[in-house]
Coordinates of C-alpha atoms in Angstrom, one line a residue:
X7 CA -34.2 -39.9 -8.1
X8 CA -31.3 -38.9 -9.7
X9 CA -30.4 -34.9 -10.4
X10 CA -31.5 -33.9 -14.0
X11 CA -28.3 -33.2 -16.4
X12 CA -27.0 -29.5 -16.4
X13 CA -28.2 -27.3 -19.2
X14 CA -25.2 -26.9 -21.8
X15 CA -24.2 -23.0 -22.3
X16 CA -24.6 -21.4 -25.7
X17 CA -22.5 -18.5 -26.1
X18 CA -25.1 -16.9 -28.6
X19 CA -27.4 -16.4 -26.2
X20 CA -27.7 -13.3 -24.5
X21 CA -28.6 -14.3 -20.9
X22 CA -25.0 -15.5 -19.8
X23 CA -24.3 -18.2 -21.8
X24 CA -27.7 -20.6 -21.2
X25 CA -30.3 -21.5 -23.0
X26 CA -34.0 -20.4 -22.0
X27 CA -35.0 -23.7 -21.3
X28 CA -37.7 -23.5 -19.2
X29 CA -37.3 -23.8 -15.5
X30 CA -38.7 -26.3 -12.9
X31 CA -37.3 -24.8 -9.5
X32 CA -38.6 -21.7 -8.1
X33 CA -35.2 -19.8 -7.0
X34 CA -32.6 -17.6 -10.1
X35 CA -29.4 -19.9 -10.3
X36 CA -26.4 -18.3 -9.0
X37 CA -25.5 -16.6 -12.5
X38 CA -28.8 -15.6 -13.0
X39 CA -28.7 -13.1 -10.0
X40 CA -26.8 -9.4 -10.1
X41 CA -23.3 -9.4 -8.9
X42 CA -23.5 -9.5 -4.7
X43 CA -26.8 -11.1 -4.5
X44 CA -28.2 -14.2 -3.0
X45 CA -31.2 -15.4 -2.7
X46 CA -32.8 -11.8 -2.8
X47 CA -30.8 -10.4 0.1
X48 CA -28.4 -8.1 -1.5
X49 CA -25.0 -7.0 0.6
X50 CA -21.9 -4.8 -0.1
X51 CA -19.0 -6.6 -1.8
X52 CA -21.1 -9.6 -3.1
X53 CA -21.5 -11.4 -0.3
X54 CA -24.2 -13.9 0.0
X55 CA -26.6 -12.9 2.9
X56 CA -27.6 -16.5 3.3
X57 CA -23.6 -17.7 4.2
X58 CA -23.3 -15.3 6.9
X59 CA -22.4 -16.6 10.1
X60 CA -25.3 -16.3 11.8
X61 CA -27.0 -17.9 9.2
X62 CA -25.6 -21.0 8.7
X63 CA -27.6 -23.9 9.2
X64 CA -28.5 -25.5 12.5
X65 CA -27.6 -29.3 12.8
X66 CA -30.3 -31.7 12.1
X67 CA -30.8 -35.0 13.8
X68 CA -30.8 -37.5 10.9
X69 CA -34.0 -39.6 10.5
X70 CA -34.6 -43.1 11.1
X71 CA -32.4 -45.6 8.5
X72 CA -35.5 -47.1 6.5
X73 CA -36.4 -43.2 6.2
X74 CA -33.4 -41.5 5.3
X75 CA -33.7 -39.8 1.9
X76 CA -31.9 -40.9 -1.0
X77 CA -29.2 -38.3 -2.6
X78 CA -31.0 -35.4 -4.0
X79 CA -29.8 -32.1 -4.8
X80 CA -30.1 -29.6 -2.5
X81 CA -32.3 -27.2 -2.7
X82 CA -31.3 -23.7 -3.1
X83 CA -27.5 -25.1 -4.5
X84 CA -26.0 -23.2 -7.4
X85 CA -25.6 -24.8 -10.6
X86 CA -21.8 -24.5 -11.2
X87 CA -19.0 -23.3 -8.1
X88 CA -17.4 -21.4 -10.8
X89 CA -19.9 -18.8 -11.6
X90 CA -19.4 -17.4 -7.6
X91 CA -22.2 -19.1 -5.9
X92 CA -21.7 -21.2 -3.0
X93 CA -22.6 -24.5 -2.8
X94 CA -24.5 -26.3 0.3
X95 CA -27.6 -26.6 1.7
X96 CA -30.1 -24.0 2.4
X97 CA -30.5 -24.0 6.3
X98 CA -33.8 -25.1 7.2
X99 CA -36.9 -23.1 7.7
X100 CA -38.2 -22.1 11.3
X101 CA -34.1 -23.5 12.6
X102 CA -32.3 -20.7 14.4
X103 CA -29.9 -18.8 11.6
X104 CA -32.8 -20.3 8.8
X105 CA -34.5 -17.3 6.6
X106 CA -36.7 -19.7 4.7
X107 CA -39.7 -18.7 6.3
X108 CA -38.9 -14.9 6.9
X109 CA -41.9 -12.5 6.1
X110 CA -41.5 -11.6 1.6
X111 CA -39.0 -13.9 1.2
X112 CA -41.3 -15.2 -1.7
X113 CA -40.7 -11.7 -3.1
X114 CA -37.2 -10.9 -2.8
X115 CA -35.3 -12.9 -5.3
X116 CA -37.4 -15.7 -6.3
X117 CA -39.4 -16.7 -9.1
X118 CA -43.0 -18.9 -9.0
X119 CA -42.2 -22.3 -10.5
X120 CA -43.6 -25.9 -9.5
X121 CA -41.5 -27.7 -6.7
X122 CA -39.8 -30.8 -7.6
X123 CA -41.6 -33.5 -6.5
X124 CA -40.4 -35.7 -4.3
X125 CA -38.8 -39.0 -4.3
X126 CA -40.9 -42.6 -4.7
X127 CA -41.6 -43.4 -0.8
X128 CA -39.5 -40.5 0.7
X129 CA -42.5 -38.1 1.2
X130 CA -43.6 -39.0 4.1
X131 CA -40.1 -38.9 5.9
X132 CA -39.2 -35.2 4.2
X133 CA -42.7 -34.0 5.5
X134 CA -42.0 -35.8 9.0
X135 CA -38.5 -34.0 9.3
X136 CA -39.7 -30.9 7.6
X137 CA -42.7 -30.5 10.1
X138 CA -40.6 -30.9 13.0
X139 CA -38.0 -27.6 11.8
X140 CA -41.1 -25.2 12.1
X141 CA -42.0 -23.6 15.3
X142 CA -38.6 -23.8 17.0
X143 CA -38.1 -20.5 19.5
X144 CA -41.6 -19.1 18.3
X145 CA -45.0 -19.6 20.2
X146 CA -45.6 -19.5 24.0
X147 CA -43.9 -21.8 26.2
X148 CA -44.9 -25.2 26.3
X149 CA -46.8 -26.7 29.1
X150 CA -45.7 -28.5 32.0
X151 CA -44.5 -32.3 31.8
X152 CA -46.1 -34.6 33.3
X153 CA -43.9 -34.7 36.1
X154 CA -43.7 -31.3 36.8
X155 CA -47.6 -31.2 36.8
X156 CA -47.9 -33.8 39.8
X157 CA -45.6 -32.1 42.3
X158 CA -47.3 -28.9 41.6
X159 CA -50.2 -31.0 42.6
X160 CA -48.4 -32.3 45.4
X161 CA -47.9 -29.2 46.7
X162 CA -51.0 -27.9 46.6
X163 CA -53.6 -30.3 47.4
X164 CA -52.3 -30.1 51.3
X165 CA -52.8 -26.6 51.1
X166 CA -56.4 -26.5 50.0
X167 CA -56.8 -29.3 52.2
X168 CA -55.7 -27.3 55.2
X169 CA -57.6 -24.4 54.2
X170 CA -61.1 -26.4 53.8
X171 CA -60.5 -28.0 57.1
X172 CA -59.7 -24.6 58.3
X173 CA -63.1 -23.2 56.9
X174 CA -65.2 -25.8 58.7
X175 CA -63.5 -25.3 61.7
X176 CA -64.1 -21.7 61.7
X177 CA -67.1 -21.4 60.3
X178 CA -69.2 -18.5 62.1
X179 CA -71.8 -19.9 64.6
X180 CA -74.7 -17.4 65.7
X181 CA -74.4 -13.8 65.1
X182 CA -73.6 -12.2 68.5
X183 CA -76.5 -9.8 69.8
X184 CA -74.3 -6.2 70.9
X185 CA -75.2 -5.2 74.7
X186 CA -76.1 -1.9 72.7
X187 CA -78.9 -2.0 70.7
X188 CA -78.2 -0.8 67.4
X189 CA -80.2 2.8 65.9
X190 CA -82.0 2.5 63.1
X191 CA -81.0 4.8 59.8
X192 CA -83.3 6.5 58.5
X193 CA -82.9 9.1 55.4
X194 CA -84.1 12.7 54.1
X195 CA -82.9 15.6 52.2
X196 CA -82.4 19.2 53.8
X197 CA -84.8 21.8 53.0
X198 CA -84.0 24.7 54.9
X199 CA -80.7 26.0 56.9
X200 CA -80.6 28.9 58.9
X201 CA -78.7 30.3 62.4
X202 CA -80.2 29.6 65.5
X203 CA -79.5 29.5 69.1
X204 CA -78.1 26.4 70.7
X205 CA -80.6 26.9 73.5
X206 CA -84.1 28.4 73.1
X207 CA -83.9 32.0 74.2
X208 CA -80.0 32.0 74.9
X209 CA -79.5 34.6 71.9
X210 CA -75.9 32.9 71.3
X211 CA -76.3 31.8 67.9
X212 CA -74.0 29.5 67.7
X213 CA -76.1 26.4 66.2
X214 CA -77.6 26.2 62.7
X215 CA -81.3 24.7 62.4
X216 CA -81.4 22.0 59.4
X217 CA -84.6 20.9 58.5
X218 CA -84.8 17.7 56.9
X219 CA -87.8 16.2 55.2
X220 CA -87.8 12.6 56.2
X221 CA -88.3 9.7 53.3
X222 CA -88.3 6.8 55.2
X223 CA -88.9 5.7 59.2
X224 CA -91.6 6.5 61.5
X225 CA -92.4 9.6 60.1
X226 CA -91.9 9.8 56.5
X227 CA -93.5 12.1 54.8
X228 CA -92.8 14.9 57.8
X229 CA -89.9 17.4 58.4
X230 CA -87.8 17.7 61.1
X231 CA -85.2 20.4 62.9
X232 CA -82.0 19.3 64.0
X233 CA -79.9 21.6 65.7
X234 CA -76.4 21.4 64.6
X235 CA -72.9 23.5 66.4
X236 CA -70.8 25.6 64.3
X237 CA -67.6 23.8 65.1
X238 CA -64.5 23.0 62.8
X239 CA -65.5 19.3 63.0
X240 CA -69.0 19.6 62.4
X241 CA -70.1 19.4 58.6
X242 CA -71.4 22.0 56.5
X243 CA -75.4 21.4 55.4
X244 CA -76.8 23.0 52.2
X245 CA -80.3 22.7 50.8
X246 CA -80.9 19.5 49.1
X247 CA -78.2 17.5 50.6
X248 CA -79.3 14.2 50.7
X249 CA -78.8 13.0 54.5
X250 CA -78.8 10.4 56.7
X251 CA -80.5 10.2 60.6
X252 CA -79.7 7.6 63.4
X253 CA -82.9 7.1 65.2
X254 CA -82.5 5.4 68.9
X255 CA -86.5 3.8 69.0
X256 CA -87.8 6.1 70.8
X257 CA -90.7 8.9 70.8
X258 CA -90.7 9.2 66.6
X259 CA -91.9 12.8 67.1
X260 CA -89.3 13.8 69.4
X261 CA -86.6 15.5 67.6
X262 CA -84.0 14.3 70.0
X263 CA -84.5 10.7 69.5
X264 CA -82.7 11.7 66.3
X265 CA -79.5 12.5 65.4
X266 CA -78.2 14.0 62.2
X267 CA -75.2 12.1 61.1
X268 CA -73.9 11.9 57.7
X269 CA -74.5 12.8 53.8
X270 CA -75.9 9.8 51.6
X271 CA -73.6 8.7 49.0
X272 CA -74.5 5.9 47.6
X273 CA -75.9 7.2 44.2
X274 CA -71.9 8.9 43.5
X275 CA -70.2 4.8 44.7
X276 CA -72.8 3.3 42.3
X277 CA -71.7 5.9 39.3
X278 CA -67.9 5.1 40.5
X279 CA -68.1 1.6 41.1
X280 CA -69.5 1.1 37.4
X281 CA -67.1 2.9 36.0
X282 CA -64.5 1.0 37.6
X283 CA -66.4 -2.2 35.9
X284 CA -66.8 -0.5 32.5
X285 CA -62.9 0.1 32.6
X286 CA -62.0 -3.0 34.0
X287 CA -64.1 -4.8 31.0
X288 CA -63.2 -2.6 27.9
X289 CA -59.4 -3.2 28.9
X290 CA -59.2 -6.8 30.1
X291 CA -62.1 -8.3 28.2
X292 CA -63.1 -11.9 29.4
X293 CA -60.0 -11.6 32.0
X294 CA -61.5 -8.2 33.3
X295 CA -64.5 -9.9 33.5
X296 CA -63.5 -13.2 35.4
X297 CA -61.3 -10.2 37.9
X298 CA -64.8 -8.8 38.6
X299 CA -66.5 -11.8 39.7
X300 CA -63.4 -12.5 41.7
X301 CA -63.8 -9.4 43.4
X302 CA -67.2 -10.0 44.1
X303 CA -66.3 -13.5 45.5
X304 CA -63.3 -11.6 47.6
X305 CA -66.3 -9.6 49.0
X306 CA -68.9 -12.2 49.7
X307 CA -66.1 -14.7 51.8
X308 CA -64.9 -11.3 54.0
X309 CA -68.8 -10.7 54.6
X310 CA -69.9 -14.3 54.7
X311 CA -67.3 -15.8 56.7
X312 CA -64.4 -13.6 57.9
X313 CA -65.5 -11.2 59.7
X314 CA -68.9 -13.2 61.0
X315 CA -66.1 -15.8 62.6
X316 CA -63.7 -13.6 64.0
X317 CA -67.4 -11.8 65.8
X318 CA -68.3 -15.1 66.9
X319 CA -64.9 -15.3 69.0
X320 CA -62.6 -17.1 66.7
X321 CA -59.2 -16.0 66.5
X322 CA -58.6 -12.9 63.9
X323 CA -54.8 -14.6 62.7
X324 CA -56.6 -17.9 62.2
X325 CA -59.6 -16.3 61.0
X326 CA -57.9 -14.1 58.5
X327 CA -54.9 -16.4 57.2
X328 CA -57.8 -18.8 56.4
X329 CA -59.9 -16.6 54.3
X330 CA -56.9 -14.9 53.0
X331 CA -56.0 -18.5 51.6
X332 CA -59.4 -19.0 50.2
X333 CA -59.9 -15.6 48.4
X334 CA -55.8 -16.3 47.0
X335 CA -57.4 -20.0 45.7
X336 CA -60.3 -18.4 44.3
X337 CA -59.4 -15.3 42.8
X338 CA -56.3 -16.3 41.1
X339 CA -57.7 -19.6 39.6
X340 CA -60.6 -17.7 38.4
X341 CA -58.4 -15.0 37.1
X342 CA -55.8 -16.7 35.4
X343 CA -57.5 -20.6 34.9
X344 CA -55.9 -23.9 36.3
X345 CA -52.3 -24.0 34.5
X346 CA -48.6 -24.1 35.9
X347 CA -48.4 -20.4 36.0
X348 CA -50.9 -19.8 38.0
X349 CA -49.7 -22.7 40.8
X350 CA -46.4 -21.2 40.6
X351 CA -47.7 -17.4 41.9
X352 CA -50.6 -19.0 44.2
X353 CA -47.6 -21.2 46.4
X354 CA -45.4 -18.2 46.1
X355 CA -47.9 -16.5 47.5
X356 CA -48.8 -18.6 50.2
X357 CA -45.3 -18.8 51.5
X358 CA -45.3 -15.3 51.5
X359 CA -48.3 -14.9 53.8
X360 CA -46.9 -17.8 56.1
X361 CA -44.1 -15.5 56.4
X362 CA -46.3 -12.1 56.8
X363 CA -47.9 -14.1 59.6
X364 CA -45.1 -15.1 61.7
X365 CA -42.9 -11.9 61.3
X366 CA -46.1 -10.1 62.3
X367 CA -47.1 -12.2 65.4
X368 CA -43.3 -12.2 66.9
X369 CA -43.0 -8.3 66.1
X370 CA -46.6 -6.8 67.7
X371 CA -45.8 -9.1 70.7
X372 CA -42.4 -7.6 71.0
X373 CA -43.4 -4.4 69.7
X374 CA -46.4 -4.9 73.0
X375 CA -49.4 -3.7 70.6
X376 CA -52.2 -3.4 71.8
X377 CA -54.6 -2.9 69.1
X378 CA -56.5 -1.1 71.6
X379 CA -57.2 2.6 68.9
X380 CA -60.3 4.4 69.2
X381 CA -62.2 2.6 66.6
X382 CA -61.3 -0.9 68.6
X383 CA -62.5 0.5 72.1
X384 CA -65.3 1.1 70.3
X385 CA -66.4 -2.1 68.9
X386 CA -65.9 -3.9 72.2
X387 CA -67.8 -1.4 74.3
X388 CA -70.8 -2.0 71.9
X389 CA -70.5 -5.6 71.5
X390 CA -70.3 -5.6 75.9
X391 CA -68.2 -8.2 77.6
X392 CA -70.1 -11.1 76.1
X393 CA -68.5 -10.9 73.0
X394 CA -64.7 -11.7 73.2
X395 CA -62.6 -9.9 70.8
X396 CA -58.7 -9.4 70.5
X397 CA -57.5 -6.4 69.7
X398 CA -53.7 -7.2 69.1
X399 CA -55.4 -10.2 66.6
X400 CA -57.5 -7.6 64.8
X401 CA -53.9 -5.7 64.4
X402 CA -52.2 -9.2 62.6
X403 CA -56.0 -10.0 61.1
X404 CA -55.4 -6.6 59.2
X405 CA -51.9 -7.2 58.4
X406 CA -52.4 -10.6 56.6
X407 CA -55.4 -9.8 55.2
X408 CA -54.1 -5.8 53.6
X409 CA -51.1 -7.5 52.2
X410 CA -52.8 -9.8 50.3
X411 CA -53.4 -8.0 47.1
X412 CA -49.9 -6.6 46.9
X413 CA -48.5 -10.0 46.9
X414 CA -51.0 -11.4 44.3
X415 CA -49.9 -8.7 41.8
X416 CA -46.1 -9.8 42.6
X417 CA -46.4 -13.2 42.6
X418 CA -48.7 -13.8 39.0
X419 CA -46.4 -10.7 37.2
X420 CA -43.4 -13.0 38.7
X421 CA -44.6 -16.1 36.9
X422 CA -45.7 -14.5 34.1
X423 CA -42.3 -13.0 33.2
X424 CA -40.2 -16.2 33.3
X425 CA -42.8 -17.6 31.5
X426 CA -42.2 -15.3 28.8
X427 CA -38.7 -15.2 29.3
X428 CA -38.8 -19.2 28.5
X429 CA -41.1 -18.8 25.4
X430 CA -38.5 -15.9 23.8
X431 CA -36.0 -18.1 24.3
X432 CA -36.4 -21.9 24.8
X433 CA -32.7 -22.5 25.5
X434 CA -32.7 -21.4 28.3
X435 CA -32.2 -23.4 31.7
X436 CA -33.3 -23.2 35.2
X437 CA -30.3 -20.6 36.4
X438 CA -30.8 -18.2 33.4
X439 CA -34.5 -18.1 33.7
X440 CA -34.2 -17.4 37.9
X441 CA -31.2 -14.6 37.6
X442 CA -33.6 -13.3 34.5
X443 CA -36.7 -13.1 35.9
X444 CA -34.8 -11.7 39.2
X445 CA -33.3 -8.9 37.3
X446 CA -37.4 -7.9 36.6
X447 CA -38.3 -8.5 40.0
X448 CA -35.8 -6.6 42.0
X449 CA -37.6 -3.6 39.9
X450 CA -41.1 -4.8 40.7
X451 CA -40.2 -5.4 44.4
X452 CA -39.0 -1.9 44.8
X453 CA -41.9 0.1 43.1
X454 CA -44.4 -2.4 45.0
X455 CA -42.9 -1.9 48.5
X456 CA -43.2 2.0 48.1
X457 CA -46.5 1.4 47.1
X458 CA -47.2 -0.5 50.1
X459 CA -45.3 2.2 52.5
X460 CA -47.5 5.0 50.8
X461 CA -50.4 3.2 50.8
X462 CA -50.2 3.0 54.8
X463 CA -49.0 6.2 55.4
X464 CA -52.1 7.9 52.9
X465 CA -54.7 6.0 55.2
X466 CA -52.6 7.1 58.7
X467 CA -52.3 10.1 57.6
X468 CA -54.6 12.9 59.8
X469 CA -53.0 10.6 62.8
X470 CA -49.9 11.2 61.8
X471 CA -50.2 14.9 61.9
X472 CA -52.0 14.6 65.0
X473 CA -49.0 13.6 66.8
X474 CA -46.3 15.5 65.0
X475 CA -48.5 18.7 66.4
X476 CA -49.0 17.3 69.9
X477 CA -46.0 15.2 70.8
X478 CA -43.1 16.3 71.9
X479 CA -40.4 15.0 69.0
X480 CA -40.1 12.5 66.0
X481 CA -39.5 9.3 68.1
X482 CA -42.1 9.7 70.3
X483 CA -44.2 10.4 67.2
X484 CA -43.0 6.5 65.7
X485 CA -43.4 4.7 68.6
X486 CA -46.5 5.8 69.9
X487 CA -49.4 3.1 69.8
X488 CA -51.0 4.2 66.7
X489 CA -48.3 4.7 64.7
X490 CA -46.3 2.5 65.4
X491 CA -48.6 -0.4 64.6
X492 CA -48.5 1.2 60.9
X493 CA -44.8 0.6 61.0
X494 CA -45.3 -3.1 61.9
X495 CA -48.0 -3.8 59.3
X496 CA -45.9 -1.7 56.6
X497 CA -42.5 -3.4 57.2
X498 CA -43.8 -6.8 57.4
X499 CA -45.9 -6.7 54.3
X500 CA -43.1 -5.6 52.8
X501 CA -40.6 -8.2 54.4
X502 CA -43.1 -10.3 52.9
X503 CA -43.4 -9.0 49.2
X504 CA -39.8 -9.3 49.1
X505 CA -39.8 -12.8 50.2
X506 CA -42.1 -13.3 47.4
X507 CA -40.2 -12.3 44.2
X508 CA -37.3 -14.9 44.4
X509 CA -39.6 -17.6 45.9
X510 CA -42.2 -17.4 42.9
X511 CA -39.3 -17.1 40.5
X512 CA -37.4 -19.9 41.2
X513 CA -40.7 -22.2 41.6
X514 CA -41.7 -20.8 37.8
X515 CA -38.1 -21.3 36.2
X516 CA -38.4 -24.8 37.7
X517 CA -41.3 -25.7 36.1
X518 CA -40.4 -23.4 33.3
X519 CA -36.9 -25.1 32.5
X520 CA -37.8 -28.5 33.1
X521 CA -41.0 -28.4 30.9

C-alpha cells in the first residue's frame, strides 16, 4: 500500500502551518513536538533521545522473499527532514538500543490513534518478524539443547549406576548383637535434693541425695535416691528436672542397679526442631518444603543404611562415599527438580567428594591416624571382638560424609550464578560466563572454607584446650592424635570445596553457553 499524500500547510492556521486534519497514526509529527523533543524523551540542546548511540537500531535478519514487506513508511518517520526531525526507522521493540516497549512510553509523547493497518497478505510476515524482536536479553536462560541434555545424561547415568550397585552390595545384613548387653532407660523427674554422705555414717558430706520419682520401668510409680559426688564434672540437679536413669536388669528395687545419667530434653529439640521447619517453610515456600523432606530422607538412608552397614563390617570409606552419593542424588533432585542446573552442581559435587576421598585416604595413612579417640575405644569394647570395626575408616567415613553439605551449598550457588549470569546477558560465551561466575566463586570459596575451619574447630574445641593446658608447646598440641585428625578432615574438605568452585563453573557455563 502506497504512503498517503502529505497534508498541504496553511499558513492561517495557528498550529505551525497544517491543517487539523484528523490524524490516523498514534505518535506527534516532528513539528508537532516542542523544540528538543522526540518521541517524549526530552534532552538538552534538542537532541532526539531516540538517535542516540546506544539507541540505534539493532540489525534485523530480513525475512523469507515471498514474505518480505512491500515499501511502507516507517513508522515513527517525520513528515518533512526540514522541520528538524530525523528520518529512519524506529529501532524495534524488545532489540537491544529499542525503547518501544519501555515501561510509559504510551504516556510520554504519544497520542491514542488507530494503527495503520497492514498491507493485503503482509500480516502474517510483520507479526512473524515482529514476535520474534520481543524477549531478546529478558527472561531466564533458556534450557539445555538437546545435545547438551544427553551428555549430562551421559555423565550421570554411570554414576547412579555405580551408586545402586554400590547400595546392594553394601546393604546391611543382621544387626550385630554387642558382647555388652545394653541398659535399659528409664525416666523420672526429681523431687527432692539435699546433702548427704557418700557413705552411710562417714559424716563427709560430700554426695547430694536426688530423689527421683520414676514414670516408666520396673517400678513406676515409686521414688528412688541416687547418690550423686559434688565434683566439677558432675551436673547440678534441681527439683523438677526431668531426668533420665540407665538400668542394668537387675534387682528393680535395688538402687544401685541404677544409675542417674542425664537431663531429658526432648520436649526443648521438638520446640527447636519445629521452629527450624516453620522458618524453613515461611521463607522457602514449596522449595523449603521439598528441603525438609530431603532432610528427612538424608536422615532415614544414614539410619537405615549407613551406619547399619558400616556395624555389619563393611568398610566405613565405601560405606560412606556410597550413601554420601545417594543422599547428594536425592536431596538435590528433590530440592532443586530434574534440570541442567541441578546436573551441573550434583557432578561438581561428585568430583569433589572423589577428590575428598582420595586426599583423605593418602593423608591419615601418612599422617598414621589411628582413629583410635575415646569415643572409638569405646564402641569396640562394647561391640567385643566379634564385631570388626576400623577406626582409621570411621576417621575418612566422617570426613566424606561432614563435607558433604558444604559442598552441596557450593556447588548449586555455583550453577545457579552462571545461570543467571547467562539469562542477564545472553551474549555471553563459554569463557565470559567461567571467568564470571569465577569472580563470584573465589568469594564464596573463601567464606565457605572458614566456615568449614570454624565449624571443626567449635566441635574440637574443649579438646583443644585440653591440650594447650597439658602439653608441653603449640606443635605438640597440632600433631597430637586428636587434633591432628581435625586438621586432616578440615584441610581436605576444604582442598575439596575449592576443587568444587571452578569444576561446577565451567560444567554450568558449558551447558550455559552452548544452550
Amino acid at each position: 500500500m502506497s504512503p498517503p499524500p502529505p497534508v498541504p500547510r496553511d499558513p492561517s492556521v495557528p498550529d505551525g502551518g497544517r491543517s487539523a486534519a484528523p490524524r490516523t497514526g498514534g505518535r506527534r509529527r516532528a513539528e508537532d513536538r516542542p523544540p528538543g523533543a522526540s518521541g517524549g524523551h526530552r534532552l538538552p540542546g534538542g537532541e532526539p533521545a531516540r538517535h542516540r548511540a546506544r539507541h540505534a537500531p539493532a540489525p534485523r535478519r530480513p525475512a523469507p522473499v515471498e514474505d518480505r514487506p512491500g515499501p511502507a513508511p516507517a513508522r515513527g518517520a517525520a513528515a518533512d527532514p526540514a522541520d528538524g526531525a530525523e528520518t529512519g526507522p524506529i529501532p524495534h521493540p524488545g532489540h537491544p538500543g529499542g525503547w518501544g516497549d519501555c515501561p510509559g512510553q504510551a504516556d510520554l509523547g504519544t497520542t491514542p490513534g488507530p494503527a495503520a493497518p497492514p498491507a493485503p497478505g503482509r500480516g502474517h510476515a510483520q507479526g512473524h518478524a515482529q514476535g520474534h524482536g520481543h524477549g531478546h536479553g529478558h527472561g531466564a536462560a533458556s534450557p539445555a539443547g538437546r545435545r547438551v541434555r544427553r551428555l549430562l545424561v551421559a555423565l550421570l547415568v554411570p554414576c547412579v549406576l555405580a551408586t545402586l550397585a554400590g547400595v546392594a552390595l553394601l546393604w546391611p545384613g543382621a544387626t550385630p548383637v554387642p558382647e555388652i548387653p545394653p541398659t535399659q532407660q528409664v525416666h523420672g523427674t526429681v523431687t527432692a535434693v539435699q546433702v548427704a554422705d557418700c557413705s552411710p555414717g562417714g559424716g563427709d558430706r560430700r554426695c547430694t541425695g536426688v530423689t527421683v520419682a520414676l514414670s516408666d520401668g520396673p517400678r513406676a510409680g515409686r521414688d528412688l535416691v541416687q547418690l550423686v559426688p559434688n565434683e566439677p564434672s558432675t551436673p547440678r540437679f534441681a527439683v523438677g528436672d526431668p531426668v533420665t536413669l540407665s538400668w542394668s536388669g537387675a534387682n528393680p528395687d535395688d538402687a544401685g542397679s541404677y544409675q542417674l545419667v542425664d537431663f531429658q530434653r526432648g520436649a526443648p529439640l521438638g520446640w527447636l526442631a519445629a521452629a527450624f521447619a516453620l522458618a524453613v517453610v515461611v521463607l522457602g515456600r514449596l522449595r523449603g518444603f521439598a528441603a525438609l523432606v530431603s532432610l528427612a530422607l538424608s536422615f532415614v538412608i544414614l539410619l537405615w543404611f549407613v551406619l547399619p552397614a558400616i556395624l555389619s563390617g563393611g568398610s566405613p570409606l565405601a560405606v560412606a562415599v556410597t550413601g554420601a552419593c545417594l543422599i547428594m542424588f536425592v536431596v538435590l533432585y528433590l530440592t532443586h527438580g530434574f534440570t541442567a542446573r541441578t546436573s551441573c552442581a550434583v557432578l561438581g559435587t561428585l568430583a569433589s567428594l572423589a577428590l575428598i576421598g582420595v586426599l583423605g585416604y593418602l593423608f591419615t595413612v601418612t599422617s598414621r591416624l589411628t582413629g583410635l579417640d575415646d569415643t572409638t575405644a569405646t564402641l569396640i569394647g562394647t561391640l567385643g571382638p566379634g564385631v570388626p570395626i576400623d577406626p582409621r575408616g570411621l576417621v575418612l567415613a566422617g570426613l566424606v560424609i561432614g563435607a558433604l553439605g558444604a559442598l552441596d551449598d557450593v556447588t548449586v550457588t555455583q550453577a545457579s550464578a552462571v545461570w543467571e549470569l547467562g539469562a542477564a546477558n545472553p551474549e555471553l560465551g563459554v569463557r565470559e560466563l567461567f571467568a564470571a561466575g569465577m569472580r563470584i566463586g573465589r568469594d564464596h570459596v573463601a567464606s565457605a572454607v572458614n566456615t568449614l575451619v570454624l565449624a571443626y574447630a567449635g566441635a574440637a574445641l574443649p579438646l583443644m584446650l585440653l591440650f594447650t593446658v597439658a602439653a608441653g608447646g603449640v606443635t605438640q598440641v597440632l600433631t597430637s592424635q586428636d587434633v591432628a585428625t581435625e586438621i586432616v578432615r578440615t584441610l581436605v574438605g576444604s582442598i575439596g570445596l575449592v576443587a568444587a568452585v571452578p569444576v561446577t563453573t565451567g560444567l554450568a557455563a558449558l551447558v550455559v553457553g552452548r544452550r
